[in-house]
Each structure stands twice: as structure tokens, then as C-alpha cells.
Amino acid sequence: MSRTDFTLSDFDFALPPELIAQQPAPERSASRLLDGTGPEPTDRIFRDLPALLREGDLLVFNDTQVVKARLFGEKPTGGRLELLIERVLDGQEVAAHMKVSKKPAVGTVLRMDTPPGQPAFRATLLGRWPEEGGPLFRFALASDDGADPYTLMERHGHVPLPPYIERQQAQETAADAAEDARRYQTVFARVPGAVAAPTAALHFDEALLAQLEARGVRRANVTLHVGAGTFQPVKAENIAEHVMHAERYHVPPATQQAIADCRARGGRVVAVGTTTVRTLESWAASGQAQGDTQIFITPGFRFRHVDLLVTNFHLPKSTLMMLVSALAGYERVMALYAHAIRERYRFFSYGDAMLLERAA
């Protein structure tokens, strides 16, 4: 089946709602791992991963850091609203999604929620972004002590959990908030800017990383700041009509060299997560080591860098289902998903993982 034969319905499947993980596993590396590299699916535990890799392989991680991008406040009229900051722009300006019953006028100053005793915090609506009529809103943030946007998010924001995790941060307990701040973040997160975690990397802990190093598996990092658009549904039955959201990425020179060295020694490039795939293949397609990418990977795509993929289980009819099908083969992926549902694997961000190999 060629790329043009696929429609949105081809990537649909029935998922029992109770398989959508609402909490992380007690230990990061204790999640289950569905090994899809052999002729038959094999059920494993994530900490088995070192045995499935070889000396000289290269694991490539996304080192983005999730920021507390979800903020609450009110209009001068008293109406409540929610902002989800997608990107920090120049100076004190940000681009954000806004959830509100009636959109305020340009120039409106919003009073954002702050705990008692903290400096007051305001957001002024400047217009749309990235252009007039764009999907996001541009705000100027200000506080009485002159704090920058990242500091304001850290002080007053909430972890932006995915929409399919039913706990709402506005009502969650302090214990839940602290646990999500710790677990919805990789142990090697370094560059702030994401509003969603690169979830395949959530399974790695320091002990597992040490075991991989002892086995001779190398490590490298890229950065892709995951945006809320990663949860955007595909609405067009003709998938070629779908327009991808833009995300910022960077492939450092050290990682470029690590990939070249891996190829020279006959190792395999193992992408940890679909965000790493999008970063590496954007670099390969454009020749640009950093910038914005709207790459849309569907069956028929020619991969240039990625040999294996560690990934979580994705939403039906999502662009990520299309990506993993492009890498490992549509029939294989759909069979693995059917196996995962039968065996009661946990799905989505806080769920279990799978290991896929690029189809020949």
C-alpha cells in the first residue's frame, strides 16, 4: 500500500478508556516494554532495554524541559480564563493559547493568579500570533518585581498535563502537583521551553542510563520544544490536507558528530521518542541544524537517520500513529497495537513503551 492509499480512518482503533494511564508507574524503568523488533511481539519490562541494544549503538534523547506553562487569571470584568504559554518570544512577550468564555479586546490587562504575599502579575493582550488571525495570542507579561516569563511560570504556573489525563491541575492536591512536576519531566531535562514531555524518555532513570553506558551504548541529545499542537487532532480524511504545527528544534554539532561516528563504527541510531525522530529527520531533510519544523511523517517517508525507535503508545488517528507506521510498517504497527490492547498495556504519556525497528 503506497502513501497515497492511506486515509485517516486507517489509523483508527478501538481503545478501552481504562487503558489510558492517569498516573505514572511507581518506578520509571518498571513500565512495560513491548518489543516489536522480532517476528512476534515480546512482552518485556523497560529495564530490559540494554539487552536489546548493542555496543556502539547511539541513543538520541530530547533534552527539552517542560515548563509550568498553564496559568490562570481573570479579566477586568471578573470572568475567569486560562493561558497555556506555547512559546516565550522576545523580552517579556509570550505566545499562548487562551481558554475564555468571551475573548477580551486587544489592550486588555488580565490579572493573573498569584499566592498571597507574591508580587502582582499581569498579562496584557497584544494581538494574535504569529500573524493577524493566527492561532495563538501574544501577551506581554509583567510583575511588580520585573520577573521574566520563565520565572513567572515557575512561580505561578501548573504542569500542563495532556488533555486525556483527567485530573485538572486547578483541583488537584498539592501532592499530585508535586508528583507531576517530578514525573512529567525527564531526568536529563535541560533546556526549558516544552509544554508537553517527550514521553518515551520518561522511562529512563539514572540506574538504567548507567547500565546502558556500561554496555557500550552511547548517548547524544537534541532539543525539540514540544508544543500543545502535538495533541491537535487530524480532521481531514485525506491526510495530505493536514497542516502540522510548528516546533523549534536544534541538533548540536556534538550530536551531528556522534551520529557520523555511530555510522562509521556500524552502530544503530536509536531515537528516544517521536520528537527525536522529527528533529533528526527535519535536519536531514532541510540541512538546517536548528529552526522551526512542520515535518509530517507518513507511510512512504524515507528515513535518513533513525534505525530504531523507543516510543509510547499513541492516540488513534494521530500524526504520531502515522509516524510510527511509516517507520516500522503499517501492518506491523497495527498488529502490535492489537497485541498491546489484548495484553492490557497502559497507553499515552504516563503509559508503557514499545521498541520498533525501521522496516527494510
CSV table of C-alpha atoms in Angstrom, one decimal:
chain,number,residue,atom,x,y,z
A,1,MET,CA,0.0,0.0,0.0
A,2,SER,CA,1.5,3.3,-1.1
A,3,ARG,CA,1.4,6.5,0.8
A,4,THR,CA,-1.5,7.9,-1.2
A,5,ASP,CA,-3.7,4.9,-0.3
A,6,PHE,CA,-3.8,5.8,3.4
A,7,THR,CA,-6.7,7.8,4.9
A,8,LEU,CA,-7.3,9.0,8.4
A,9,SER,CA,-9.6,6.0,9.1
A,10,ASP,CA,-6.7,3.6,8.5
A,11,PHE,CA,-5.1,4.9,11.7
A,12,ASP,CA,-8.1,4.4,13.9
A,13,PHE,CA,-8.5,1.7,16.5
A,14,ALA,CA,-10.8,1.0,19.5
A,15,LEU,CA,-9.0,1.8,22.8
A,16,PRO,CA,-10.7,0.8,26.1
A,17,PRO,CA,-10.7,4.1,28.1
A,18,GLU,CA,-9.4,2.3,31.2
A,19,LEU,CA,-6.1,1.6,29.4
A,20,ILE,CA,-5.3,5.4,29.3
A,21,ALA,CA,-2.8,5.8,32.1
A,22,GLN,CA,-3.8,8.5,34.6
A,23,GLN,CA,-0.7,8.1,36.9
A,24,PRO,CA,2.9,7.1,36.1
A,25,ALA,CA,4.3,3.7,37.0
A,26,PRO,CA,5.8,3.6,40.6
A,27,GLU,CA,9.3,3.4,39.1
A,28,ARG,CA,10.3,4.9,35.7
A,29,SER,CA,12.0,1.8,34.4
A,30,ALA,CA,9.4,-0.6,35.7
A,31,SER,CA,7.0,0.3,32.9
A,32,ARG,CA,6.3,-2.5,30.4
A,33,LEU,CA,8.1,-2.6,27.1
A,34,LEU,CA,6.6,-4.2,24.0
A,35,ASP,CA,9.5,-5.4,21.9
A,36,GLY,CA,8.3,-5.2,18.3
A,37,THR,CA,11.7,-5.9,16.7
A,38,GLY,CA,11.3,-9.7,16.3
A,39,PRO,CA,9.0,-11.8,14.2
A,40,GLU,CA,6.5,-11.9,17.1
A,41,PRO,CA,5.7,-9.3,19.8
A,42,THR,CA,7.6,-9.9,23.0
A,43,ASP,CA,6.4,-8.6,26.4
A,44,ARG,CA,9.2,-7.2,28.5
A,45,ILE,CA,10.0,-4.7,31.2
A,46,PHE,CA,11.5,-1.3,30.3
A,47,ARG,CA,14.7,-2.0,32.2
A,48,ASP,CA,15.3,-4.9,29.8
A,49,LEU,CA,16.2,-2.3,27.1
A,50,PRO,CA,20.1,-2.6,27.5
A,51,ALA,CA,19.9,-6.3,26.5
A,52,LEU,CA,18.1,-5.3,23.3
A,53,LEU,CA,20.8,-2.8,22.2
A,54,ARG,CA,24.4,-3.4,21.1
A,55,GLU,CA,27.7,-1.9,22.0
A,56,GLY,CA,28.3,1.0,19.7
A,57,ASP,CA,24.6,1.9,19.3
A,58,LEU,CA,23.7,5.5,19.8
A,59,LEU,CA,20.7,6.6,21.9
A,60,VAL,CA,19.5,10.1,21.0
A,61,PHE,CA,17.3,11.9,23.6
A,62,ASN,CA,15.3,15.1,23.5
A,63,ASP,CA,16.6,17.2,26.4
A,64,THR,CA,13.8,19.8,26.4
A,65,GLN,CA,12.4,20.8,29.7
A,66,VAL,CA,8.6,21.1,30.4
A,67,VAL,CA,7.8,24.5,31.8
A,68,LYS,CA,4.8,25.2,34.1
A,69,ALA,CA,3.0,26.8,31.2
A,70,ARG,CA,-0.6,26.6,32.4
A,71,LEU,CA,-1.7,29.9,34.1
A,72,PHE,CA,-5.0,31.0,35.5
A,73,GLY,CA,-6.3,34.6,35.8
A,74,GLU,CA,-9.3,36.9,35.3
A,75,LYS,CA,-10.5,39.7,33.1
A,76,PRO,CA,-11.3,43.1,34.5
A,77,THR,CA,-14.9,42.0,34.4
A,78,GLY,CA,-14.1,39.1,36.7
A,79,GLY,CA,-14.5,36.4,34.1
A,80,ARG,CA,-12.1,33.5,34.5
A,81,LEU,CA,-9.6,32.5,31.9
A,82,GLU,CA,-6.7,30.1,31.3
A,83,LEU,CA,-3.5,30.6,29.4
A,84,LEU,CA,-1.2,27.9,28.0
A,85,ILE,CA,2.1,29.5,27.1
A,86,GLU,CA,3.4,27.9,23.9
A,87,ARG,CA,6.5,30.0,23.3
A,88,VAL,CA,8.5,32.7,25.0
A,89,LEU,CA,9.2,35.5,22.5
A,90,ASP,CA,11.5,38.5,22.8
A,91,GLY,CA,11.7,40.3,26.1
A,92,GLN,CA,8.6,39.9,28.3
A,93,GLU,CA,6.3,38.7,25.4
A,94,VAL,CA,4.9,35.2,25.0
A,95,ALA,CA,2.6,33.4,22.6
A,96,ALA,CA,-0.2,31.4,24.3
A,97,HIS,CA,-3.4,29.6,23.8
A,98,MET,CA,-6.3,31.3,25.7
A,99,LYS,CA,-9.3,29.5,27.1
A,100,VAL,CA,-12.0,32.1,27.9
A,101,SER,CA,-15.8,32.4,27.5
A,102,LYS,CA,-15.5,35.7,25.7
A,103,LYS,CA,-12.3,36.9,24.2
A,104,PRO,CA,-11.1,40.2,25.7
A,105,ALA,CA,-10.2,43.2,23.4
A,106,VAL,CA,-6.6,43.9,22.4
A,107,GLY,CA,-5.0,46.0,25.1
A,108,THR,CA,-6.9,44.4,28.0
A,109,VAL,CA,-4.8,43.8,31.1
A,110,LEU,CA,-5.5,40.5,32.7
A,111,ARG,CA,-4.9,39.9,36.4
A,112,MET,CA,-3.1,36.6,36.8
A,113,ASP,CA,-3.5,34.4,39.9
A,114,THR,CA,-0.7,34.7,42.5
A,115,PRO,CA,-0.4,33.3,46.0
A,116,PRO,CA,-0.8,35.7,48.9
A,117,GLY,CA,2.4,37.8,49.5
A,118,GLN,CA,3.7,37.3,46.0
A,119,PRO,CA,4.3,40.3,43.6
A,120,ALA,CA,1.2,41.1,41.4
A,121,PHE,CA,1.4,39.5,37.9
A,122,ARG,CA,-0.4,40.9,34.8
A,123,ALA,CA,-0.7,39.8,31.2
A,124,THR,CA,-1.6,42.4,28.5
A,125,LEU,CA,-3.2,41.1,25.3
A,126,LEU,CA,-1.3,42.5,22.3
A,127,GLY,CA,-3.0,40.6,19.4
A,128,ARG,CA,-2.7,37.3,17.6
A,129,TRP,CA,0.4,35.3,16.8
A,130,PRO,CA,2.3,34.5,14.6
A,131,GLU,CA,0.3,36.9,12.4
A,132,GLU,CA,-3.1,38.6,12.4
A,133,GLY,CA,-5.7,35.9,12.5
A,134,GLY,CA,-3.0,33.4,13.8
A,135,PRO,CA,-4.0,30.5,16.1
A,136,LEU,CA,-2.3,31.9,19.2
A,137,PHE,CA,-2.4,35.1,21.2
A,138,ARG,CA,0.5,37.4,22.0
A,139,PHE,CA,0.8,38.7,25.5
A,140,ALA,CA,3.2,41.0,27.4
A,141,LEU,CA,3.8,39.7,30.9
A,142,ALA,CA,4.7,42.0,33.8
A,143,SER,CA,5.1,41.7,37.6
A,144,ASP,CA,5.9,44.2,40.3
A,145,ASP,CA,9.4,42.7,40.7
A,146,GLY,CA,10.2,42.6,37.0
A,147,ALA,CA,10.5,38.8,36.8
A,148,ASP,CA,11.0,37.2,33.3
A,149,PRO,CA,8.4,34.9,31.8
A,150,TYR,CA,10.2,31.6,32.8
A,151,THR,CA,10.4,32.8,36.4
A,152,LEU,CA,6.7,33.8,36.4
A,153,MET,CA,5.7,30.4,35.0
A,154,GLU,CA,7.8,28.6,37.6
A,155,ARG,CA,6.3,30.7,40.4
A,156,HIS,CA,2.6,30.7,39.4
A,157,GLY,CA,2.2,28.0,36.7
A,158,HIS,CA,0.9,24.4,36.7
A,159,VAL,CA,2.3,21.4,34.8
A,160,PRO,CA,0.4,21.3,31.5
A,161,LEU,CA,-0.8,17.7,31.7
A,162,PRO,CA,-2.2,16.3,28.4
A,163,PRO,CA,-6.0,16.6,27.9
A,164,TYR,CA,-6.6,12.9,28.3
A,165,ILE,CA,-5.3,12.9,31.9
A,166,GLU,CA,-8.5,13.7,33.7
A,167,ARG,CA,-7.0,15.3,36.8
A,168,GLN,CA,-7.3,19.1,36.4
A,169,GLN,CA,-4.4,21.0,38.0
A,170,ALA,CA,-6.8,23.6,39.3
A,171,GLN,CA,-8.4,21.0,41.6
A,172,GLU,CA,-5.5,18.6,42.2
A,173,THR,CA,-3.9,18.1,45.5
A,174,ALA,CA,-0.5,19.6,46.4
A,175,ALA,CA,0.9,16.0,46.4
A,176,ASP,CA,-0.4,15.4,42.9
A,177,ALA,CA,1.1,18.7,41.7
A,178,ALA,CA,4.5,17.9,43.2
A,179,GLU,CA,4.5,14.4,41.8
A,180,ASP,CA,3.5,15.6,38.3
A,181,ALA,CA,6.2,18.3,38.4
A,182,ARG,CA,8.7,15.5,39.1
A,183,ARG,CA,7.4,12.6,36.9
A,184,TYR,CA,6.2,14.6,33.9
A,185,GLN,CA,9.8,15.6,33.3
A,186,THR,CA,12.8,13.5,32.1
A,187,VAL,CA,15.7,13.0,34.4
A,188,PHE,CA,18.0,14.8,31.9
A,189,ALA,CA,15.7,17.7,31.0
A,190,ARG,CA,18.0,20.7,30.4
A,191,VAL,CA,16.5,23.3,28.0
A,192,PRO,CA,13.3,24.9,29.1
A,193,GLY,CA,10.6,25.5,26.5
A,194,ALA,CA,8.2,22.5,26.2
A,195,VAL,CA,4.5,22.4,27.1
A,196,ALA,CA,4.4,18.6,26.8
A,197,ALA,CA,7.0,16.0,27.8
A,198,PRO,CA,8.9,13.8,25.3
A,199,THR,CA,7.2,10.9,27.0
A,200,ALA,CA,9.2,7.9,25.7
A,201,ALA,CA,12.2,9.4,27.7
A,202,LEU,CA,10.2,9.4,30.9
A,203,HIS,CA,11.0,5.7,31.4
A,204,PHE,CA,14.8,6.3,31.8
A,205,ASP,CA,16.2,6.7,35.3
A,206,GLU,CA,19.8,7.1,36.4
A,207,ALA,CA,20.4,3.4,37.1
A,208,LEU,CA,19.2,2.4,33.6
A,209,LEU,CA,21.3,5.1,32.0
A,210,ALA,CA,24.3,3.7,33.8
A,211,GLN,CA,23.6,0.2,32.6
A,212,LEU,CA,23.3,1.4,29.0
A,213,GLU,CA,26.7,3.1,29.4
A,214,ALA,CA,28.3,0.0,30.8
A,215,ARG,CA,27.0,-2.0,27.8
A,216,GLY,CA,28.8,0.5,25.5
A,217,VAL,CA,25.7,2.2,24.2
A,218,ARG,CA,26.5,5.9,23.5
A,219,ARG,CA,24.3,8.9,24.2
A,220,ALA,CA,23.6,12.2,22.4
A,221,ASN,CA,21.0,15.0,22.8
A,222,VAL,CA,18.8,17.0,20.5
A,223,THR,CA,16.3,19.7,21.5
A,224,LEU,CA,12.7,20.0,20.3
A,225,HIS,CA,10.3,22.1,22.3
A,226,VAL,CA,7.1,20.1,22.2
A,227,GLY,CA,4.1,22.3,21.6
A,228,ALA,CA,0.4,21.8,22.5
A,229,GLY,CA,-0.2,21.1,18.8
A,230,THR,CA,1.2,17.6,19.4
A,231,PHE,CA,-2.4,16.8,20.8
A,232,GLN,CA,-4.1,18.5,17.8
A,233,PRO,CA,-6.5,16.1,16.1
A,234,VAL,CA,-6.3,15.3,12.4
A,235,LYS,CA,-9.6,16.3,11.0
A,236,ALA,CA,-9.2,15.7,7.2
A,237,GLU,CA,-9.9,12.2,6.0
A,238,ASN,CA,-7.3,12.9,3.2
A,239,ILE,CA,-4.3,13.1,5.5
A,240,ALA,CA,-2.3,15.1,2.8
A,241,GLU,CA,-4.6,18.0,3.7
A,242,HIS,CA,-3.5,18.1,7.3
A,243,VAL,CA,-1.2,21.1,8.3
A,244,MET,CA,1.3,20.3,11.0
A,245,HIS,CA,2.0,22.7,13.9
A,246,ALA,CA,5.5,24.3,14.1
A,247,GLU,CA,8.0,23.3,16.8
A,248,ARG,CA,11.5,24.7,17.5
A,249,TYR,CA,14.4,22.2,17.2
A,250,HIS,CA,18.2,22.1,17.5
A,251,VAL,CA,20.8,19.4,16.6
A,252,PRO,CA,24.0,20.4,18.3
A,253,PRO,CA,27.4,19.9,16.5
A,254,ALA,CA,28.4,17.3,19.1
A,255,THR,CA,25.3,15.2,18.2
A,256,GLN,CA,25.9,15.6,14.5
A,257,GLN,CA,29.4,14.2,15.1
A,258,ALA,CA,28.1,11.4,17.3
A,259,ILE,CA,25.8,10.2,14.5
A,260,ALA,CA,28.6,10.3,12.0
A,261,ASP,CA,30.8,8.3,14.4
A,262,CYS,CA,28.0,5.8,15.0
A,263,ARG,CA,27.6,5.2,11.3
A,264,ALA,CA,31.4,4.8,10.9
A,265,ARG,CA,31.5,2.1,13.5
A,266,GLY,CA,28.4,0.2,12.2
A,267,GLY,CA,26.2,1.2,15.1
A,268,ARG,CA,22.5,2.0,15.0
A,269,VAL,CA,20.8,5.3,15.8
A,270,VAL,CA,18.1,4.7,18.3
A,271,ALA,CA,15.7,7.7,18.6
A,272,VAL,CA,14.0,8.0,22.0
A,273,GLY,CA,10.6,9.3,21.2
A,274,THR,CA,8.8,10.7,18.1
A,275,THR,CA,10.1,14.2,18.9
A,276,THR,CA,13.7,13.0,18.4
A,277,VAL,CA,12.6,11.4,15.1
A,278,ARG,CA,11.1,14.7,14.0
A,279,THR,CA,14.2,16.6,14.9
A,280,LEU,CA,16.7,14.3,13.2
A,281,GLU,CA,14.7,13.9,10.1
A,282,SER,CA,14.0,17.6,9.9
A,283,TRP,CA,17.7,18.2,10.0
A,284,ALA,CA,18.2,15.6,7.3
A,285,ALA,CA,15.5,17.0,5.0
A,286,SER,CA,16.4,20.7,5.4
A,287,GLY,CA,20.1,20.6,6.0
A,288,GLN,CA,19.4,23.1,8.8
A,289,ALA,CA,20.6,22.1,12.3
A,290,GLN,CA,18.1,24.4,14.0
A,291,GLY,CA,14.9,26.3,13.3
A,292,ASP,CA,11.2,25.6,13.2
A,293,THR,CA,9.8,22.3,11.8
A,294,GLN,CA,6.4,21.3,10.5
A,295,ILE,CA,7.6,17.9,9.2
A,296,PHE,CA,4.7,15.5,8.6
A,297,ILE,CA,5.9,11.8,8.5
A,298,THR,CA,3.5,9.4,7.0
A,299,PRO,CA,3.9,5.9,5.3
A,300,GLY,CA,6.2,6.2,2.3
A,301,PHE,CA,8.6,8.6,4.1
A,302,ARG,CA,12.3,7.9,3.5
A,303,PHE,CA,14.1,7.9,6.8
A,304,ARG,CA,17.7,9.1,6.7
A,305,HIS,CA,18.9,8.9,10.3
A,306,VAL,CA,16.7,6.7,12.5
A,307,ASP,CA,17.2,2.9,12.7
A,308,LEU,CA,15.2,2.1,15.9
A,309,LEU,CA,12.6,3.9,17.9
A,310,VAL,CA,11.6,3.8,21.6
A,311,THR,CA,8.1,5.2,21.8
A,312,ASN,CA,5.0,5.2,23.9
A,313,PHE,CA,1.5,4.2,22.6
A,314,HIS,CA,-0.2,7.0,20.7
A,315,LEU,CA,-3.7,8.3,20.1
A,316,PRO,CA,-5.9,6.8,17.4
A,317,LYS,CA,-6.0,8.8,14.2
A,318,SER,CA,-3.0,10.9,15.3
A,319,THR,CA,0.0,12.1,13.3
A,320,LEU,CA,2.2,10.1,15.7
A,321,MET,CA,0.4,6.8,14.7
A,322,MET,CA,1.2,7.8,11.1
A,323,LEU,CA,4.9,8.4,12.0
A,324,VAL,CA,5.4,5.0,13.8
A,325,SER,CA,3.6,3.3,10.9
A,326,ALA,CA,6.0,5.0,8.4
A,327,LEU,CA,9.0,3.7,10.4
A,328,ALA,CA,8.1,0.1,11.2
A,329,GLY,CA,5.4,-0.6,8.6
A,330,TYR,CA,1.6,-0.1,8.9
A,331,GLU,CA,0.6,-3.7,9.2
A,332,ARG,CA,3.2,-4.5,11.9
A,333,VAL,CA,2.3,-1.4,13.9
A,334,MET,CA,-1.4,-2.2,13.9
A,335,ALA,CA,-0.7,-5.8,14.9
A,336,LEU,CA,1.4,-4.6,17.8
A,337,TYR,CA,-1.3,-2.2,19.0
A,338,ALA,CA,-3.8,-5.0,18.9
A,339,HIS,CA,-1.4,-7.1,21.0
A,340,ALA,CA,-0.9,-4.2,23.4
A,341,ILE,CA,-4.7,-3.8,23.9
A,342,ARG,CA,-5.2,-7.6,24.4
A,343,GLU,CA,-2.3,-7.6,27.0
A,344,ARG,CA,-3.6,-4.5,28.8
A,345,TYR,CA,-0.7,-2.3,28.2
A,346,ARG,CA,-1.0,1.3,29.6
A,347,PHE,CA,-1.4,4.0,26.9
A,348,PHE,CA,-0.3,7.5,26.2
A,349,SER,CA,2.0,9.9,28.2
A,350,TYR,CA,2.1,8.1,31.5
A,351,GLY,CA,1.8,4.7,29.9
A,352,ASP,CA,4.1,1.9,28.7
A,353,ALA,CA,6.6,1.8,25.8
A,354,MET,CA,7.5,-0.1,22.7
A,355,LEU,CA,10.6,-0.7,20.7
A,356,LEU,CA,10.3,-0.5,16.9
A,357,GLU,CA,12.8,-1.2,14.1
A,358,ARG,CA,12.8,0.6,10.8
A,359,ALA,CA,11.3,-1.6,8.1
A,360,ALA,CA,13.6,-2.6,5.3
